[in-house]
Short mmCIF file of C-alpha atoms in Angstrom, two decimals:
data_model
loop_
_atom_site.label_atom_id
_atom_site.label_comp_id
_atom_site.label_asym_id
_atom_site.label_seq_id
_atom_site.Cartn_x
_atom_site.Cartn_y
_atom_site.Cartn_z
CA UNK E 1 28.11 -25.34 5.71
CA UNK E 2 27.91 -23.95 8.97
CA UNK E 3 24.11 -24.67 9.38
CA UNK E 4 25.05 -28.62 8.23
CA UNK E 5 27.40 -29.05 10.65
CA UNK E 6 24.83 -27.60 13.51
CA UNK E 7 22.27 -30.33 12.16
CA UNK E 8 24.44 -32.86 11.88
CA UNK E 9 25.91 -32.49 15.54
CA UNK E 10 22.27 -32.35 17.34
CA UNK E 11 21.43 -35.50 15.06
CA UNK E 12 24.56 -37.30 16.59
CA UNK E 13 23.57 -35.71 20.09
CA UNK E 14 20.20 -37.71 20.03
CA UNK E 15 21.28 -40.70 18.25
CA UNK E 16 24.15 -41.23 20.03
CA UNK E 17 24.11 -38.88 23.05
CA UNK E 18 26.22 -36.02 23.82
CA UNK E 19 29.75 -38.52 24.70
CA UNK E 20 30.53 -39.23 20.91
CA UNK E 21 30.22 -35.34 20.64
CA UNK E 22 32.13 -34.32 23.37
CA UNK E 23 35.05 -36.56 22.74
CA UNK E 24 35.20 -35.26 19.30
CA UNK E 25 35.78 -31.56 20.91
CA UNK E 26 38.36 -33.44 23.03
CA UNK E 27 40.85 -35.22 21.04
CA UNK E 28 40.27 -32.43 18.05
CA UNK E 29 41.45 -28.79 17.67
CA UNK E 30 39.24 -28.29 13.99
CA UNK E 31 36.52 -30.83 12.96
CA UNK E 32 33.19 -30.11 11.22
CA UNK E 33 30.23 -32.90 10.12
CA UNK E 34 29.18 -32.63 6.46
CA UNK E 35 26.46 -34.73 5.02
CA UNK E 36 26.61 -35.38 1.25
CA UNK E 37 24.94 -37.66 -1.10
CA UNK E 38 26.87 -38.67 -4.00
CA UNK E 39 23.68 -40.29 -5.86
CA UNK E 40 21.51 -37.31 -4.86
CA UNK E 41 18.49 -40.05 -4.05
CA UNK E 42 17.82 -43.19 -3.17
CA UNK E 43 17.69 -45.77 -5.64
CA UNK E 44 14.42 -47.10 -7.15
CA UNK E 45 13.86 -51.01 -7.96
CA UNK E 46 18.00 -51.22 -7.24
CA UNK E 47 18.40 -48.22 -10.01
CA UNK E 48 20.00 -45.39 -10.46
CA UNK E 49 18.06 -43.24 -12.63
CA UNK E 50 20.65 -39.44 -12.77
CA UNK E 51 23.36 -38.78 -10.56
CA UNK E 52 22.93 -35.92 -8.65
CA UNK E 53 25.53 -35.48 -5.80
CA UNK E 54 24.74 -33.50 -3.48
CA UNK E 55 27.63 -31.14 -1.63
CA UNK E 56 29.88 -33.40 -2.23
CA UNK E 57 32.26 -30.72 -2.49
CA UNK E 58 31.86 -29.14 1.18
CA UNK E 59 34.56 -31.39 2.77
CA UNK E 60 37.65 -30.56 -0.03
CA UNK E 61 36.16 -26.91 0.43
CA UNK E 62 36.75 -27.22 4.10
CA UNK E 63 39.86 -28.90 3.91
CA UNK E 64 40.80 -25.41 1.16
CA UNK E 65 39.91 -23.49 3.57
CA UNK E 66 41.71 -24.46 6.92
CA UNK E 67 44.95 -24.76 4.83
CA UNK E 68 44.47 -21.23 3.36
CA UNK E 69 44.26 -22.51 -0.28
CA UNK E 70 41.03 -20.38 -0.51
CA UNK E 71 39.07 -18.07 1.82
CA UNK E 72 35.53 -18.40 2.97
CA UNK E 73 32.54 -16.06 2.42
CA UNK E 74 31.52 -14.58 5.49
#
């Protein structure tokens, strides 16, 4: 999760420069990017073939986590 997050924040930092990142450490004490996919892929022809979501789960798992619901591997 950690490694997503890492991505995720460079990938804002050149899309959107380091401001949107900055103000996010700013205004918030605990925040963390997650990417997902709830389809897994891209449709084909309009069509969803399988679902596959992907991490889907990271943000509830989070969310567990920094309420003390559950612990995190280390």
């Amino acid at each position: 999760m950690e490694s997503v997050h890492t991505e995720i924040s460079t990938y804002l930092e050149e899309w959107m420069g380091a401001e949107f990142n900055n103000k996010v450490r700013t205004y918030f004490n605990s925040y963390r990017y997650f990417a997902m996919s709830p389809l897994g892929k891209a449709p084909v022809n309009n069509r969803i073939e399988r679902l596959s979501p992907l991490r889907i789960e990271d943000p509830l798992l989070w969310l567990f986590n920094q309420f003390q619901f559950i612990e995190a591997k280390n």
